[in-house]
Short mmCIF file of C-alpha atoms in Angstrom, two decimals:
data_model
loop_
_atom_site.label_atom_id
_atom_site.label_comp_id
_atom_site.label_asym_id
_atom_site.label_seq_id
_atom_site.Cartn_x
_atom_site.Cartn_y
_atom_site.Cartn_z
CA MET A 1 0.00 0.00 0.00
CA THR A 2 1.24 3.48 -0.80
CA ILE A 3 -1.14 5.38 1.37
CA SER A 4 0.96 8.48 1.70
CA ASP A 5 0.68 8.98 -2.07
CA GLY A 6 -2.90 10.02 -1.45
CA VAL A 7 -1.89 12.96 0.72
CA GLY A 8 -2.67 16.25 -0.97
CA ARG A 9 -4.28 14.71 -4.05
CA ARG A 10 -7.75 14.36 -2.63
CA PRO A 11 -10.25 17.15 -2.92
CA GLY A 12 -11.18 18.93 0.28
CA GLY A 13 -8.05 20.89 1.05
CA ARG A 14 -6.49 21.01 4.46
CA SER A 15 -9.07 18.86 6.23
CA ALA A 16 -8.66 16.00 3.75
CA ARG A 17 -4.86 16.29 3.94
CA VAL A 18 -4.98 16.10 7.71
CA ARG A 19 -7.18 13.03 7.55
CA ALA A 20 -4.95 11.29 5.02
CA ALA A 21 -1.84 12.07 7.06
CA VAL A 22 -3.39 10.75 10.27
CA ARG A 23 -4.71 7.58 8.63
CA ALA A 24 -1.30 6.87 7.09
CA ALA A 25 0.43 7.55 10.40
CA THR A 26 -1.97 5.21 12.21
CA LEU A 27 -1.18 2.38 9.80
CA SER A 28 2.57 3.02 10.06
CA GLU A 29 2.46 3.11 13.84
CA LEU A 30 0.43 -0.11 13.94
CA ALA A 31 2.85 -1.80 11.56
CA GLU A 32 5.84 -0.82 13.67
CA LYS A 33 4.48 -1.08 17.18
CA GLY A 34 1.27 -3.12 17.14
CA TYR A 35 -2.07 -2.41 18.78
CA THR A 36 -1.14 -2.38 22.46
CA ALA A 37 1.63 0.18 21.91
CA LEU A 38 -0.41 2.52 19.68
CA THR A 39 -0.81 5.99 21.20
CA VAL A 40 -2.49 9.20 20.07
CA GLU A 41 0.81 10.95 20.81
CA GLY A 42 2.67 8.61 18.45
CA VAL A 43 0.17 9.16 15.64
CA ALA A 44 0.24 12.94 16.21
CA THR A 45 4.03 13.09 16.08
CA ARG A 46 4.31 10.92 12.99
CA SER A 47 1.55 12.72 11.09
CA GLY A 48 2.63 16.21 12.07
CA VAL A 49 -0.95 16.89 13.19
CA HIS A 50 -1.42 18.43 16.63
CA LYS A 51 -2.40 16.01 19.37
CA THR A 52 -5.45 18.06 20.39
CA THR A 53 -6.70 17.93 16.78
CA VAL A 54 -6.32 14.14 16.73
CA TYR A 55 -8.21 13.78 20.01
CA ARG A 56 -10.95 16.18 18.90
CA ARG A 57 -11.51 14.56 15.53
CA TRP A 58 -10.83 10.86 16.23
CA GLY A 59 -11.56 10.64 19.96
CA GLY A 60 -8.67 8.29 20.63
CA ILE A 61 -7.01 5.06 19.56
CA ASP A 62 -10.20 3.20 18.67
CA GLY A 63 -11.42 6.04 16.47
CA LEU A 64 -8.05 6.13 14.70
CA ILE A 65 -8.14 2.39 14.01
CA ALA A 66 -11.77 2.47 12.83
CA ASP A 67 -10.89 5.28 10.41
CA ALA A 68 -7.81 3.43 9.12
CA LEU A 69 -10.01 0.38 8.55
CA GLU A 70 -12.47 2.49 6.59
CA MET A 71 -9.61 3.59 4.35
CA ALA A 72 -8.51 -0.03 3.94
CA SER A 73 -12.09 -0.98 2.94
CA GLU A 74 -11.91 1.47 0.07
CA GLU A 75 -8.78 -0.16 -1.37
CA PRO A 76 -9.53 -2.73 -4.04
CA TRP A 77 -8.56 -6.30 -3.12
CA PRO A 78 -6.61 -7.96 -5.95
CA ILE A 79 -9.09 -10.78 -6.57
CA PRO A 80 -7.39 -13.67 -8.39
CA ASP A 81 -8.60 -14.84 -11.79
CA THR A 82 -6.74 -18.06 -12.57
CA GLY A 83 -9.39 -19.64 -14.80
CA SER A 84 -10.68 -22.17 -12.27
CA ALA A 85 -12.54 -22.06 -8.96
CA ALA A 86 -9.89 -24.29 -7.40
CA GLY A 87 -7.08 -21.95 -8.44
CA ASP A 88 -8.96 -18.80 -7.50
CA LEU A 89 -9.92 -20.02 -4.02
CA ARG A 90 -6.39 -21.22 -3.27
CA ALA A 91 -5.01 -17.85 -4.41
CA LEU A 92 -7.58 -16.06 -2.26
CA ALA A 93 -6.72 -18.08 0.84
CA ARG A 94 -3.02 -17.43 0.21
CA LEU A 95 -3.75 -13.71 -0.09
CA VAL A 96 -5.27 -13.80 3.40
CA LEU A 97 -2.33 -15.87 4.64
CA THR A 98 0.10 -13.25 3.33
CA GLY A 99 -1.74 -10.55 5.28
CA PHE A 100 -0.79 -12.36 8.47
CA THR A 101 2.67 -13.60 7.55
CA GLU A 102 4.30 -10.64 5.76
CA ALA A 103 6.26 -8.48 8.20
CA ALA A 104 4.79 -5.24 6.83
CA GLU A 105 1.16 -6.35 6.96
CA ALA A 106 0.81 -8.82 9.83
CA PRO A 107 0.89 -6.34 12.75
CA VAL A 108 -1.75 -4.16 11.10
CA SER A 109 -4.07 -7.05 10.21
CA THR A 110 -3.67 -8.49 13.70
CA ALA A 111 -4.30 -5.10 15.30
CA PHE A 112 -7.61 -4.73 13.47
CA ILE A 113 -8.91 -8.05 14.84
CA ALA A 114 -7.55 -7.37 18.33
CA ALA A 115 -8.94 -3.83 18.52
CA ALA A 116 -12.38 -5.06 17.46
CA THR A 117 -12.51 -7.26 20.58
CA GLN A 118 -12.11 -4.11 22.70
CA SER A 119 -14.07 -1.47 20.80
CA PRO A 120 -17.58 -1.55 19.30
CA ALA A 121 -16.58 1.23 16.86
CA VAL A 122 -13.71 -0.87 15.51
CA ALA A 123 -15.98 -3.94 15.39
CA ASP A 124 -18.43 -1.98 13.22
CA ALA A 125 -15.62 -0.85 10.93
CA LEU A 126 -14.34 -4.42 10.71
CA ARG A 127 -17.81 -5.64 9.70
CA ASP A 128 -17.90 -3.10 6.87
CA PHE A 129 -14.36 -4.04 5.85
CA PHE A 130 -15.22 -7.74 5.53
CA ALA A 131 -18.54 -7.04 3.84
CA SER A 132 -16.54 -5.19 1.19
CA ARG A 133 -14.09 -8.09 0.87
CA HIS A 134 -16.88 -10.66 0.57
CA ASP A 135 -18.51 -8.52 -2.12
CA GLN A 136 -15.29 -8.17 -4.06
CA ALA A 137 -14.43 -11.87 -3.89
CA ALA A 138 -17.96 -12.93 -4.87
CA ARG A 139 -16.93 -12.80 -8.52
CA ILE A 140 -14.77 -15.91 -8.01
CA VAL A 141 -17.95 -17.83 -7.25
CA THR A 142 -20.22 -16.22 -9.84
CA ARG A 143 -17.61 -17.00 -12.51
CA ALA A 144 -17.38 -20.61 -11.26
CA VAL A 145 -21.16 -20.97 -11.40
CA ALA A 146 -21.17 -19.51 -14.93
CA ARG A 147 -18.50 -22.05 -15.96
CA GLY A 148 -20.56 -24.88 -14.48
CA GLU A 149 -17.96 -25.63 -11.76
CA LEU A 150 -20.37 -24.90 -8.92
CA PRO A 151 -24.14 -25.42 -8.59
CA ASP A 152 -26.64 -22.66 -9.33
CA GLY A 153 -27.71 -20.97 -6.13
CA THR A 154 -24.29 -21.20 -4.48
CA ASP A 155 -23.91 -18.35 -1.98
CA PRO A 156 -20.75 -16.47 -3.03
CA ALA A 157 -20.03 -14.91 0.37
CA GLU A 158 -20.47 -18.26 2.08
CA VAL A 159 -17.85 -19.89 -0.14
CA VAL A 160 -15.45 -17.03 0.57
CA ARG A 161 -16.06 -17.32 4.32
CA ALA A 162 -15.45 -21.08 4.21
CA ALA A 163 -12.22 -20.66 2.23
CA VAL A 164 -10.66 -18.24 4.72
CA ALA A 165 -12.30 -19.06 8.08
CA PRO A 166 -9.89 -21.91 8.98
CA LEU A 167 -6.95 -19.50 8.69
CA TYR A 168 -8.51 -17.00 11.08
CA TYR A 169 -9.56 -19.84 13.39
CA ARG A 170 -5.96 -21.00 13.73
CA LEU A 171 -4.62 -17.46 14.05
CA PHE A 172 -7.02 -16.08 16.68
CA VAL A 173 -8.86 -19.02 18.27
CA SER A 174 -6.91 -22.28 18.39
CA ARG A 175 -3.63 -20.35 18.08
CA GLU A 176 -2.05 -22.85 15.72
CA PRO A 177 0.45 -22.13 12.94
CA VAL A 178 -0.69 -21.26 9.42
CA ASP A 179 1.10 -21.88 6.15
CA ALA A 180 0.40 -22.45 2.46
CA THR A 181 -0.71 -26.03 3.15
CA VAL A 182 -3.32 -24.80 5.62
CA ALA A 183 -4.50 -22.16 3.13
CA ASP A 184 -4.75 -24.61 0.25
CA ARG A 185 -6.63 -27.14 2.34
CA ALA A 186 -9.15 -24.53 3.49
CA ALA A 187 -9.70 -23.49 -0.14
CA ASP A 188 -10.07 -27.09 -1.33
CA ALA A 189 -12.51 -27.89 1.48
CA ALA A 190 -14.63 -24.83 0.65
CA LEU A 191 -14.73 -25.87 -2.99
CA ALA A 192 -15.75 -29.44 -2.12
CA ALA A 193 -18.45 -28.18 0.24
CA ALA A 194 -19.77 -25.81 -2.43
CA ARG A 195 -19.72 -28.54 -5.10
CA ALA A 196 -21.73 -30.78 -2.77
CA GLY A 197 -24.36 -28.05 -2.55
CA THR A 198 -23.87 -27.29 1.17
CA LEU A 199 -23.08 -23.61 0.60
CA GLY A 200 -26.25 -22.60 -1.21
CA GLN A 201 -28.21 -19.44 -0.48
CA VAL A 202 -30.20 -20.05 2.69
CA GLY A 203 -33.79 -20.72 1.68
CA SER A 204 -32.88 -21.72 -1.88
CA GLY A 205 -32.38 -25.37 -1.06
CA MET B 1 -20.49 -25.33 35.06
CA THR B 2 -20.55 -25.70 38.82
CA ILE B 3 -17.00 -24.69 39.45
CA SER B 4 -17.49 -23.63 43.06
CA ASP B 5 -18.44 -27.23 43.87
CA GLY B 6 -14.77 -28.05 43.52
CA VAL B 7 -13.72 -25.73 46.33
CA GLY B 8 -12.46 -27.67 49.31
CA ARG B 9 -12.77 -31.07 47.69
CA ARG B 10 -9.44 -31.10 45.96
CA PRO B 11 -6.38 -32.40 47.72
CA GLY B 12 -3.74 -29.88 48.64
CA GLY B 13 -5.33 -28.01 51.51
CA ARG B 14 -5.36 -24.26 51.74
CA SER B 15 -3.33 -23.55 48.63
CA ALA B 16 -5.66 -25.61 46.46
CA ARG B 17 -8.71 -24.00 48.05
CA VAL B 18 -7.31 -20.53 47.35
CA ARG B 19 -6.67 -21.46 43.74
CA ALA B 20 -10.15 -22.89 43.25
CA ALA B 21 -11.75 -19.83 44.83
CA VAL B 22 -9.74 -17.43 42.66
CA ARG B 23 -10.43 -19.38 39.48
CA ALA B 24 -14.16 -19.47 40.23
CA ALA B 25 -14.18 -15.75 41.07
CA THR B 26 -12.37 -14.95 37.81
CA LEU B 27 -15.00 -16.81 35.79
CA SER B 28 -17.86 -15.15 37.68
CA GLU B 29 -16.33 -11.70 37.26
CA LEU B 30 -15.79 -12.31 33.55
CA ALA B 31 -19.37 -13.55 33.15
CA GLU B 32 -20.78 -10.47 34.87
CA LYS B 33 -18.45 -7.73 33.69
CA GLY B 34 -16.51 -8.95 30.66
CA TYR B 35 -12.81 -8.74 29.92
CA THR B 36 -12.24 -5.00 29.81
CA ALA B 37 -13.83 -4.49 33.25
CA LEU B 38 -12.01 -7.39 34.95
CA THR B 39 -9.79 -6.22 37.82
CA VAL B 40 -7.55 -8.00 40.33
CA GLU B 41 -9.42 -6.10 43.05
CA GLY B 42 -12.76 -7.49 41.86
CA VAL B 43 -11.45 -11.06 41.81
CA ALA B 44 -9.85 -10.61 45.25
CA THR B 45 -13.06 -9.28 46.79
CA ARG B 46 -15.25 -11.97 45.27
CA SER B 47 -12.91 -14.83 46.17
CA GLY B 48 -12.13 -13.58 49.66
CA VAL B 49 -8.43 -13.95 48.85
CA HIS B 50 -6.20 -11.00 49.67
CA LYS B 51 -5.28 -8.77 46.73
CA THR B 52 -1.55 -9.07 47.39
CA THR B 53 -1.86 -12.87 47.29
CA VAL B 54 -3.63 -12.70 43.93
CA TYR B 55 -0.96 -10.36 42.50
CA ARG B 56 1.86 -12.51 43.88
CA ARG B 57 0.50 -15.80 42.61
CA TRP B 58 -1.23 -14.80 39.33
CA GLY B 59 0.68 -11.62 38.40
CA GLY B 60 -2.44 -9.82 37.19
CA ILE B 61 -5.46 -10.09 34.93
CA ASP B 62 -3.77 -12.09 32.18
CA GLY B 63 -2.48 -14.66 34.65
CA LEU B 64 -5.94 -15.01 36.15
CA ILE B 65 -7.52 -15.59 32.75
CA ALA B 66 -4.84 -18.06 31.67
CA ASP B 67 -5.41 -20.04 34.89
CA ALA B 68 -9.20 -20.01 34.46
CA LEU B 69 -8.68 -21.30 30.91
CA GLU B 70 -6.50 -24.10 32.23
CA MET B 71 -9.34 -25.11 34.56
CA ALA B 72 -11.80 -24.97 31.66
CA SER B 73 -9.48 -27.25 29.63
CA GLU B 74 -9.75 -29.89 32.32
CA GLU B 75 -13.55 -29.98 32.13
CA PRO B 76 -14.86 -32.67 29.81
CA TRP B 77 -16.67 -31.37 26.74
CA PRO B 78 -20.01 -33.20 26.28
CA ILE B 79 -19.20 -34.66 22.86
CA PRO B 80 -22.40 -35.61 21.04
CA ASP B 81 -23.05 -39.21 19.94
CA THR B 82 -26.14 -39.14 17.74
CA GLY B 83 -25.31 -42.17 15.61
CA SER B 84 -24.26 -40.27 12.49
CA ALA B 85 -21.43 -37.94 11.50
CA ALA B 86 -23.98 -35.43 10.22
CA GLY B 87 -25.85 -35.36 13.52
CA ASP B 88 -22.71 -35.29 15.62
CA LEU B 89 -21.10 -32.42 13.70
CA ARG B 90 -24.29 -30.35 13.80
CA ALA B 91 -24.60 -30.94 17.54
CA LEU B 92 -20.94 -30.00 17.99
CA ALA B 93 -21.32 -26.74 16.04
CA ARG B 94 -24.44 -25.93 18.07
CA LEU B 95 -22.51 -26.57 21.27
CA VAL B 96 -19.99 -23.93 20.20
CA LEU B 97 -22.83 -21.61 19.19
CA THR B 98 -24.38 -21.95 22.65
CA GLY B 99 -21.08 -20.92 24.24
CA PHE B 100 -21.41 -17.57 22.51
CA THR B 101 -25.16 -17.05 22.73
CA GLU B 102 -26.08 -18.15 26.29
CA ALA B 103 -26.03 -15.21 28.66
CA ALA B 104 -24.04 -17.09 31.30
CA GLU B 105 -21.33 -18.35 28.95
CA ALA B 106 -20.95 -15.77 26.19
CA PRO B 107 -19.00 -13.09 28.11
CA VAL B 108 -16.51 -15.69 29.37
CA SER B 109 -15.97 -17.32 25.98
CA THR B 110 -15.60 -13.90 24.36
CA ALA B 111 -13.18 -12.75 27.08
CA PHE B 112 -10.88 -15.72 26.44
CA ILE B 113 -10.56 -14.88 22.74
CA ALA B 114 -10.20 -11.14 23.42
CA ALA B 115 -7.59 -11.58 26.15
CA ALA B 116 -5.50 -13.85 23.91
CA THR B 117 -5.10 -10.97 21.44
CA GLN B 118 -3.48 -8.93 24.23
CA SER B 119 -1.49 -11.50 26.20
CA PRO B 120 0.92 -14.22 25.05
CA ALA B 121 0.24 -16.17 28.28
CA VAL B 122 -3.49 -16.26 27.56
CA ALA B 123 -2.79 -17.16 23.91
CA ASP B 124 -0.73 -20.15 25.11
CA ALA B 125 -3.51 -21.23 27.47
CA LEU B 126 -6.04 -20.85 24.66
CA ARG B 127 -3.91 -23.07 22.41
CA ASP B 128 -3.92 -25.80 25.08
CA PHE B 129 -7.65 -25.36 25.61
CA PHE B 130 -8.45 -25.89 21.93
CA ALA B 131 -5.97 -28.74 21.59
CA SER B 132 -7.93 -30.47 24.35
CA ARG B 133 -11.23 -29.75 22.61
CA HIS B 134 -9.93 -31.03 19.26
CA ASP B 135 -8.72 -34.20 20.99
CA GLN B 136 -12.02 -34.79 22.73
CA ALA B 137 -14.10 -34.19 19.60
CA ALA B 138 -11.87 -36.43 17.47
CA ARG B 139 -14.01 -39.43 18.42
CA ILE B 140 -16.83 -38.05 16.26
CA VAL B 141 -14.59 -38.51 13.25
CA THR B 142 -12.99 -41.81 14.24
CA ARG B 143 -16.47 -43.28 14.79
CA ALA B 144 -17.59 -41.93 11.39
CA VAL B 145 -14.56 -43.50 9.71
CA ALA B 146 -15.28 -46.80 11.49
CA ARG B 147 -18.89 -46.66 10.24
CA GLY B 148 -17.69 -46.01 6.70
CA GLU B 149 -19.19 -42.51 6.60
CA LEU B 150 -15.84 -40.82 6.05
CA PRO B 151 -12.72 -41.95 4.17
CA ASP B 152 -9.81 -43.65 5.91
CA GLY B 153 -7.08 -41.14 6.68
CA THR B 154 -9.49 -38.31 7.49
CA ASP B 155 -7.84 -35.91 9.96
CA PRO B 156 -10.19 -35.71 12.97
CA ALA B 157 -8.96 -32.33 14.23
CA GLU B 158 -9.25 -30.84 10.76
CA VAL B 159 -12.90 -31.87 10.47
CA VAL B 160 -13.59 -30.35 13.89
CA ARG B 161 -11.82 -27.11 12.92
CA ALA B 162 -13.82 -26.91 9.68
CA ALA B 163 -17.12 -27.51 11.50
CA VAL B 164 -16.62 -24.67 13.97
CA ALA B 165 -14.33 -22.17 12.20
CA PRO B 166 -17.15 -20.36 10.33
CA LEU B 167 -18.83 -19.56 13.65
CA TYR B 168 -15.67 -18.00 15.09
CA TYR B 169 -15.03 -16.19 11.80
CA ARG B 170 -18.40 -14.48 12.00
CA LEU B 171 -18.08 -13.75 15.71
CA PHE B 172 -14.57 -12.28 15.76
CA VAL B 173 -13.55 -11.45 12.19
CA SER B 174 -16.41 -10.51 9.86
CA ARG B 175 -18.57 -9.59 12.87
CA GLU B 176 -21.73 -11.10 11.43
CA PRO B 177 -24.58 -12.73 13.36
CA VAL B 178 -24.55 -16.44 14.20
CA ASP B 179 -27.51 -18.76 14.70
CA ALA B 180 -28.45 -22.42 14.37
CA THR B 181 -28.63 -22.14 10.58
CA VAL B 182 -25.05 -20.88 10.46
CA ALA B 183 -23.93 -23.69 12.80
CA ASP B 184 -25.69 -26.40 10.80
CA ARG B 185 -24.32 -25.12 7.52
CA ALA B 186 -20.78 -25.08 8.88
CA ALA B 187 -21.19 -28.66 10.09
CA ASP B 188 -22.69 -29.83 6.79
CA ALA B 189 -19.92 -28.13 4.81
CA ALA B 190 -17.23 -29.78 6.97
CA LEU B 191 -18.86 -33.17 6.44
CA ALA B 192 -19.05 -32.67 2.66
CA ALA B 193 -15.42 -31.54 2.55
CA ALA B 194 -14.36 -34.57 4.58
CA ARG B 195 -16.39 -36.96 2.42
CA ALA B 196 -14.71 -35.52 -0.66
CA GLY B 197 -11.34 -36.37 0.89
CA THR B 198 -10.11 -32.79 1.28
CA LEU B 199 -9.59 -33.08 5.06
CA GLY B 200 -7.16 -35.97 5.08
CA GLN B 201 -4.05 -36.15 7.19
CA VAL B 202 -1.43 -33.96 5.51
CA GLY B 203 1.04 -36.23 3.74
CA SER B 204 -1.41 -39.14 3.57
CA GLY B 205 -2.89 -38.01 0.26
#
């Protein structure tokens, strides 16, 4: 992500520049220090925006994280298009894996999940973020249905959830390691479940 | 859970009684107030154990939660035995659902996941807790393999993970509602994936 590139380009003048600078600083601070060490002071210093302005406009840490998540929701997710549902779902699961294994991304991704357990505002922002991701990834499933790889009436979001849920389960619940094998297996299981018709739209059969 | 029943019955005299009282108080405080409002003072008052003793022996909130989790790991999980893999997995997923929807259990279950995002000690205790649950639930899969419902070489823990992961994903990641329909669908999808051979032991094919 090259978030700082957005600074100054957006319409809205000073207010928009301040917001972009603070959002970028929040992400950088999270990446370097993680959620528990994030402070309004740190974001203020890094962004060059006065601390009282940050408090007034964002309220505190949770408001900063919710706003950074909103920015992340607006970024397009590079949805794979490999020509097959099997390839697309594996690539999607590996994309999620990368978000939690790459040094630059992992602390930020982890911070979003952690902060949502503490703050209703962050939880709401996280819900919107994943709704956007489910929407974007739905095309993997609609293409697969169009190609005849998956049954009519397959629920796209449900296939996406199934393909990535085992990664999050290991990361945040059972606290087990994740790797490409785990990602591929989750994707393959989601595909098999969808092929068997277990991931249809609720009410459609 | 009738944790307080254990107080005084365990061998070990005063030290064991203190531990049982503090563990029970931690669970009660979590159930009533949740993770963010848990304090050493509150646990000390409720347990009748002096605050300095609690600090000395448990270190603080995270130590208290990790110890309560260890106690929870020792409790047997009522693994369903309905006669079919489909019935057992649905009952298992609904058991997890209940842990997050019943008023008495939900704040405690949620607190364990939330605290693990903040504390490595709690994360370690959570790993042990889920390892115990995966072990206990494995019999659902071994019975299903013995009955010929699932292929030889199916990985029991992986089927259990698949059957419950979508519930945790909605609860803590995508922040979407969960209900019996969600639980049943997760169980059915795990069964279909296992039948298709996608949840075999890694390395066994």
